[in-house]
XYZ file of C-alpha atoms in Angstrom:
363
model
C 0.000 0.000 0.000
C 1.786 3.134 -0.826
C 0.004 5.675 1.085
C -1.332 5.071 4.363
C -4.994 5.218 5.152
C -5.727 7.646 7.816
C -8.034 6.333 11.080
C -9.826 7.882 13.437
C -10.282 6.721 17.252
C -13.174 8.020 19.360
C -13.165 7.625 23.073
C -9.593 7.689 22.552
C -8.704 8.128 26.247
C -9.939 5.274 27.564
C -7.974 2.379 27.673
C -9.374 0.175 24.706
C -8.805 3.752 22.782
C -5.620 3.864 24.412
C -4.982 0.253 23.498
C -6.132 1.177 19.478
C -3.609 4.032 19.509
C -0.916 1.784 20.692
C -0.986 -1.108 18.603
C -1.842 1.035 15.343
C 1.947 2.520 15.869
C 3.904 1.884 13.061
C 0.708 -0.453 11.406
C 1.974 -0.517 7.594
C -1.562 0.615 6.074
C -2.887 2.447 8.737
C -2.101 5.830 10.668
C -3.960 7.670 13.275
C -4.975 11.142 12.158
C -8.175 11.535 14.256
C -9.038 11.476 17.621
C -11.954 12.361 19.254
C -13.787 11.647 23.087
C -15.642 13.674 25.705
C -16.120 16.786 25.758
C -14.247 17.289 29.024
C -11.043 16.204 27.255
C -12.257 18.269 23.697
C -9.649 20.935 22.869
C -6.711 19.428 24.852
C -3.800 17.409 23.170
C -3.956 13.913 23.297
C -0.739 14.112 25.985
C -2.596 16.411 27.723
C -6.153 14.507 27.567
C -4.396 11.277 29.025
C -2.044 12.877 31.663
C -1.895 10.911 35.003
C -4.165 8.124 33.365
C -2.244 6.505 30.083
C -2.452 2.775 30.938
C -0.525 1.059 28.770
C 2.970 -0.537 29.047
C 4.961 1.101 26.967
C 5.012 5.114 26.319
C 2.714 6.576 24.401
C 3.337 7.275 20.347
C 5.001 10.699 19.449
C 3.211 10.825 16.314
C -0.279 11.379 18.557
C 0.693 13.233 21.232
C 0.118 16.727 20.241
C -3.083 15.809 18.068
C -6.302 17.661 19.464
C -8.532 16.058 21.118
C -12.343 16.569 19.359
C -15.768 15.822 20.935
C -16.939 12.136 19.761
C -20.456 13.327 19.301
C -19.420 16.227 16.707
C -19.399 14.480 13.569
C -18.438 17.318 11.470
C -15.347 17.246 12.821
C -13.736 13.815 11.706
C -14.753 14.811 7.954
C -11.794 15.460 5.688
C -9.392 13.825 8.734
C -10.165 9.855 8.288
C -12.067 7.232 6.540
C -11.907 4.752 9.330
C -13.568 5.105 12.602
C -12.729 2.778 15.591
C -15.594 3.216 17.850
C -14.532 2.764 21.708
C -17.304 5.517 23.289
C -18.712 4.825 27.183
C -22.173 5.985 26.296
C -25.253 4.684 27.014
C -26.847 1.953 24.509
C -29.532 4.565 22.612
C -26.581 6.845 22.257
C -24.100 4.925 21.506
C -26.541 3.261 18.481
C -27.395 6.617 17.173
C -23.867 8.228 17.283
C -22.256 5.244 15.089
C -24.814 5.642 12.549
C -24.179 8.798 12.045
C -20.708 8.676 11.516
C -21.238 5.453 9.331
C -24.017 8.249 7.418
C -21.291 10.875 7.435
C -19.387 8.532 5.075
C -17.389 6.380 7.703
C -16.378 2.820 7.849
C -17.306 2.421 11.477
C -15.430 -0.860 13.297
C -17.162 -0.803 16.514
C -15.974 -2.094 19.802
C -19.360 -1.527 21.146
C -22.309 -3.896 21.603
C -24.898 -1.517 20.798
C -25.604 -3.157 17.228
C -24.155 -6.624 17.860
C -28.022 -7.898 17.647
C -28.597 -5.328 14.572
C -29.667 -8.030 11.576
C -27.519 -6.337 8.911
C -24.524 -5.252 11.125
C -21.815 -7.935 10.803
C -20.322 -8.988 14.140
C -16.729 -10.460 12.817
C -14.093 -12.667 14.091
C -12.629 -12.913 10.967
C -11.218 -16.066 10.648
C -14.853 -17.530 10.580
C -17.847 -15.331 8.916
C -15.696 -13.412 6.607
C -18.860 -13.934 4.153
C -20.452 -11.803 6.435
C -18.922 -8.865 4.948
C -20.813 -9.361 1.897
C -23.981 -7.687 3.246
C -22.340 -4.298 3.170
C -23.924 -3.764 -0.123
C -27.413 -4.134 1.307
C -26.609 -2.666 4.329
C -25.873 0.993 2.595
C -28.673 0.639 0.331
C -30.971 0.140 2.832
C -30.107 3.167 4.930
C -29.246 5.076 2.320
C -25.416 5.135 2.819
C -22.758 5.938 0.365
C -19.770 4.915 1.134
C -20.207 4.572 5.249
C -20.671 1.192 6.605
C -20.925 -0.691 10.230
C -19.393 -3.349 11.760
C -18.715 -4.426 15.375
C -16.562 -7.167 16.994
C -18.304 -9.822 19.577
C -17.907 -10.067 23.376
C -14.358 -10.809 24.433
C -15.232 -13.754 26.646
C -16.382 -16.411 23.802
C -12.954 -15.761 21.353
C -11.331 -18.482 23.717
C -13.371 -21.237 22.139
C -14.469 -19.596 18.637
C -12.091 -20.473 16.551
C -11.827 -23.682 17.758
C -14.821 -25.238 17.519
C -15.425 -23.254 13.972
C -12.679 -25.315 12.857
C -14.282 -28.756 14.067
C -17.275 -27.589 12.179
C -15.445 -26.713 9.052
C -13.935 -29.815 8.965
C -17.053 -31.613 8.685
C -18.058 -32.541 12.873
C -21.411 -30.108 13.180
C -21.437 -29.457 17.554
C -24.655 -29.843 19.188
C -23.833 -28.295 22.694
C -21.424 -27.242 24.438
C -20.884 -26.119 28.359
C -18.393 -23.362 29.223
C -16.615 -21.919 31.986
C -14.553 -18.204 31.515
C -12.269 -17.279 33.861
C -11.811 -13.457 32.636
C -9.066 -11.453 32.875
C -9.920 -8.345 35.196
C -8.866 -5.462 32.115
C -11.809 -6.812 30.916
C -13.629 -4.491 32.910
C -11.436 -1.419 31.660
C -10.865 1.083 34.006
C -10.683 1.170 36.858
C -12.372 -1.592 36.829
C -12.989 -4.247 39.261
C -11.772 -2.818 43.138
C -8.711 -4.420 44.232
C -10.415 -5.363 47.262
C -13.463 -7.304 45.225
C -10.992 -9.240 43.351
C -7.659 -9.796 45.373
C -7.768 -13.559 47.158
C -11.408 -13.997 45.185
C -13.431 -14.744 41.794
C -16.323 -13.259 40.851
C -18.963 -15.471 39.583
C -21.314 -12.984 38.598
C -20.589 -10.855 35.551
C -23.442 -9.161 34.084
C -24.567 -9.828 30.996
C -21.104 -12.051 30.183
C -23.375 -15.096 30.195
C -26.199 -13.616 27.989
C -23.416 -12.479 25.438
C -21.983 -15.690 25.649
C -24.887 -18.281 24.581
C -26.182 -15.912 21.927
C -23.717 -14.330 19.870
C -21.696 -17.335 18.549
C -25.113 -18.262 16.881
C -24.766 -14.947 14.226
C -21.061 -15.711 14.032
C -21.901 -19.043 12.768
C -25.312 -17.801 10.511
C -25.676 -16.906 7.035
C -26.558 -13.878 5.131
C -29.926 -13.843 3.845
C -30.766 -11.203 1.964
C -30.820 -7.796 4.172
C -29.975 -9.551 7.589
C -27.604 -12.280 8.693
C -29.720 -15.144 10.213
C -28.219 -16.997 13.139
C -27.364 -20.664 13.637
C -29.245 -21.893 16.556
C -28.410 -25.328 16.171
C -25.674 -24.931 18.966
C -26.955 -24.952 22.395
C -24.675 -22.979 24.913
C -24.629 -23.066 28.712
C -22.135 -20.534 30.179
C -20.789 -19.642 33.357
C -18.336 -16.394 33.276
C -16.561 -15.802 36.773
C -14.059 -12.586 36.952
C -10.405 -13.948 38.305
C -7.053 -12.341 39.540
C -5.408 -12.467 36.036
C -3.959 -8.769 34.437
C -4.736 -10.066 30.699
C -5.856 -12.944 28.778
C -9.386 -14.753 29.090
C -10.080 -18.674 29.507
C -12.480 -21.325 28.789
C -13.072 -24.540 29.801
C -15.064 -26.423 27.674
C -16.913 -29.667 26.723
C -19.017 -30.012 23.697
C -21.073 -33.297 22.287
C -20.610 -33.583 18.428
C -24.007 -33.305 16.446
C -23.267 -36.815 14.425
C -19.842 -38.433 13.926
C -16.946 -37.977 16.382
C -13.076 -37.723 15.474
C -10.692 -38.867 16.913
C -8.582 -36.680 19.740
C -5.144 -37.288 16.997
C -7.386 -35.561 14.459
C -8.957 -32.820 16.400
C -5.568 -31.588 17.072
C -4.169 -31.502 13.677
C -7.608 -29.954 12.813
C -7.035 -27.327 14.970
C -3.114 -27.258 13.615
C -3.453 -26.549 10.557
C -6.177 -24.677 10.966
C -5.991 -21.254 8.451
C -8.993 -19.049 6.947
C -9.159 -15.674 4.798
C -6.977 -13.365 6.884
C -4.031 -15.775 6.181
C -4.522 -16.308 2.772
C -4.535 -12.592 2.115
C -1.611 -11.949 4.602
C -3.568 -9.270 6.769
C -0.864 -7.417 8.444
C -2.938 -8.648 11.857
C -3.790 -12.497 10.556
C -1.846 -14.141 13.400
C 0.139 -17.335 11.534
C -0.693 -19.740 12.761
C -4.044 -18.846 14.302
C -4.807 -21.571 16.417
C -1.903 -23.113 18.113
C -2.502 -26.299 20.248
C -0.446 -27.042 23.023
C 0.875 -30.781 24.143
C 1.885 -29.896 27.381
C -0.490 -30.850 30.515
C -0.314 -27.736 32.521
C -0.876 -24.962 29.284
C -2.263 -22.823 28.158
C -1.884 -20.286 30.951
C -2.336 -16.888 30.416
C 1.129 -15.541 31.377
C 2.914 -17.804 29.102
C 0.316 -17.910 26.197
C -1.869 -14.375 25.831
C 1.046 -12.823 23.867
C 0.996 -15.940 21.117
C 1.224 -14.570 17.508
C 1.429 -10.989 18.519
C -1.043 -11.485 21.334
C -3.733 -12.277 18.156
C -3.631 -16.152 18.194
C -5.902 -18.491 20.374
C -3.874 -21.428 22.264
C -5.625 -24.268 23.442
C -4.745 -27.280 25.213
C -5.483 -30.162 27.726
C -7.844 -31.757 24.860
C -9.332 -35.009 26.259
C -12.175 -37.041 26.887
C -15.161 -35.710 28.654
C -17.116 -38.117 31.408
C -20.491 -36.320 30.392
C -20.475 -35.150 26.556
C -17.746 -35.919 24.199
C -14.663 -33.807 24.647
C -13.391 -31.258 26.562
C -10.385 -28.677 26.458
C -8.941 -25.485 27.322
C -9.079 -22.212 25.252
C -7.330 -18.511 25.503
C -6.914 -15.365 24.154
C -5.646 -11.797 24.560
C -8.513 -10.146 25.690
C -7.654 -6.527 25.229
C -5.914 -7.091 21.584
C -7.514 -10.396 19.626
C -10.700 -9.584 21.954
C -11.098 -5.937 21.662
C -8.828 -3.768 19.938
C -6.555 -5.928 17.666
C -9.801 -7.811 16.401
C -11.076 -4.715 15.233
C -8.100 -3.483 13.477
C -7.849 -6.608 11.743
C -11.484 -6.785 10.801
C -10.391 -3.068 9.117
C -7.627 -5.331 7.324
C -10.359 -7.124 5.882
C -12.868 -4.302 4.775
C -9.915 -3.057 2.880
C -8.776 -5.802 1.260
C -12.031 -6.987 0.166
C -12.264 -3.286 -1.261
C -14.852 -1.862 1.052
C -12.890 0.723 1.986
C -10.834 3.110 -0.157
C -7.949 5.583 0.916
């Protein structure tokens, strides 16, 4: 790509903003030229907006410290300044609905963080790796509200792109899943910040996180559907029982799992080098993001663990392991991710990858 494609980020201070911002340093098609959040930080430079409060690791990029800060819910001002938005607002739901569609009106490809419109029929919710094909309602999707070149598009809840990938891959490969029980153990920056008190969480797990469970049993069933004309019809044939619980880990989420197989079961020899040489779209078009591989299965007993494993293909690849027999359905094993990157953030950016490679977006 010879000249860059300029983003935007809005609720840039916060830390999935924050987390955008850093990981799109130095990305080789993208650069951030826009950055916009509440109106208490509107008018400030991004160093000043973030004083006392940036929360990543490493120091912030020079390229966006002196950019101004705008207010998210002026529109007007991103025009001219991006093409991309990556939507990371604290609003309420009715606001947060309304403000993406009007960027996405203003002209925007909007990749949303957000799970205002992750029920909305003809708003793809992507993990890319699996309903690429979603993407092709974006034709129908501007037609319908009367969009030029805007579109929408959101990523799913964090807490089911342990197990995802993995079982799309059984599917793929020809062993359809009937149900499945699964237990998260969730990283506590998936609460953002500040987050879960220290005194809540330190020497304790949470077992009730709300609406984790909901999320969890309903949105694999779009990933999995179809587009049908205007709207993307779910699979339902999956039933889901889920029990999220909040635990002492800085970053990377967990499932345990066991599933019973809709008809014919492999073998645990095959599963694995299922899951091994498991690749998809992103891979095959060398997405800057497109983790290689992106499922990596792990022999040892005691992995994966999140310390040793979230950072796996740039922190974008899902590592399972302990595959084995299960006592009650058919198998079992354990999944994980990088929540804040493959879950939130680096998800999103590679989702962008795709909209631009499949020519959805121009620069």
């Amino acid at each position: 790509m010879n000249k860059k494609i300029r983003v935007g980020v809005i609720g840039a201070t916060g830390m999935v903003g924050q987390k955008y911002i850093k990981l799109l340093e130095n990305h080789p098609w993208f650069e951030v030229a826009y950055l916009a959040a509440s109106p208490n930080s509107a008018g400030k430079k991004y160093t000043e907006a973030v004083a006392s409060r940036w929360h990543m690791e490493s120091d912030m990029p020079e390229a966006v410290k002196d950019i101004v800060v705008e207010d998210a819910s002026k529109v007007s001002k991103a025009a001219g300044k991006c093409s991309i938005v990556f939507s990371a607002v604290e609003l309420d739901k009715k606001a947060i609905l309304a403000l993406e569609e009007e960027y996405a009106a203003a002209g925007f490809a909007v990749v949303s963080n957000n799970s205002a419109h992750r029920a909305t029929e003809d708003v793809p919710m992507m993990i890319p790796e699996i309903n690429y094909s979603h993407l092709d309602i974006i034709p129908q999707q501007r037609k319908q509200r009367g969009w030029k070149d805007g579109l929408l598009v959101v990523k799913p809840n964090c807490s089911i792109q342990s197990y995802m990938i993995p079982i799309y891959a059984l599917i793929k490969a020809g062993y359809p899943i009937e149900k499945m029980i699964v237990s998260t153990l969730q990283a506590v920056s998936g609460a953002g910040y500040p987050g879960v008190a220290s005194i809540d969480i330190i020497d304790n797990v949470l077992p009730n996180l709300a609406g984790e469970e909901d999320k969890s049993e309903i949105e694999p069933a779009k990933i999995l559907g179809k587009v049908q004309g205007s709207k993307i019809v779910s699979d339902t044939n999956i039933k889901i029982s889920a029990h999220c619980n909040r635990v002492a880990v800085s970053d990377g989420h967990t499932a345990c799992v066991s599933l019973k197989f809709a008809g014919k079961k492999p073998e645990m020899e095959e599963i694995k080098n299922i899951w091994r040489n498991f690749s998809s779209v992103p891979q095959e078009l060398k997405l800057p993001f497109a983790p290689v591989p992106p499922l990596i299965y792990r022999d040892e007993p005691d992995r994966p663990q999140p310390r040793t494993d979230r950072d796996a293909g740039n922190a974008m690849a899902v590592t399972v392991g302990r595959l084995r027999t299960c006592n009650v359905f058919d198998i079992r094993f354990v999944g994980l991710h990088h929540n804040t990157v493959r879950g939130a953030a680096g998800g999103a950016i590679l989702t962008a990858e795709l909209l631009v490679a499949r020519g959805y977006i121009k620069g």
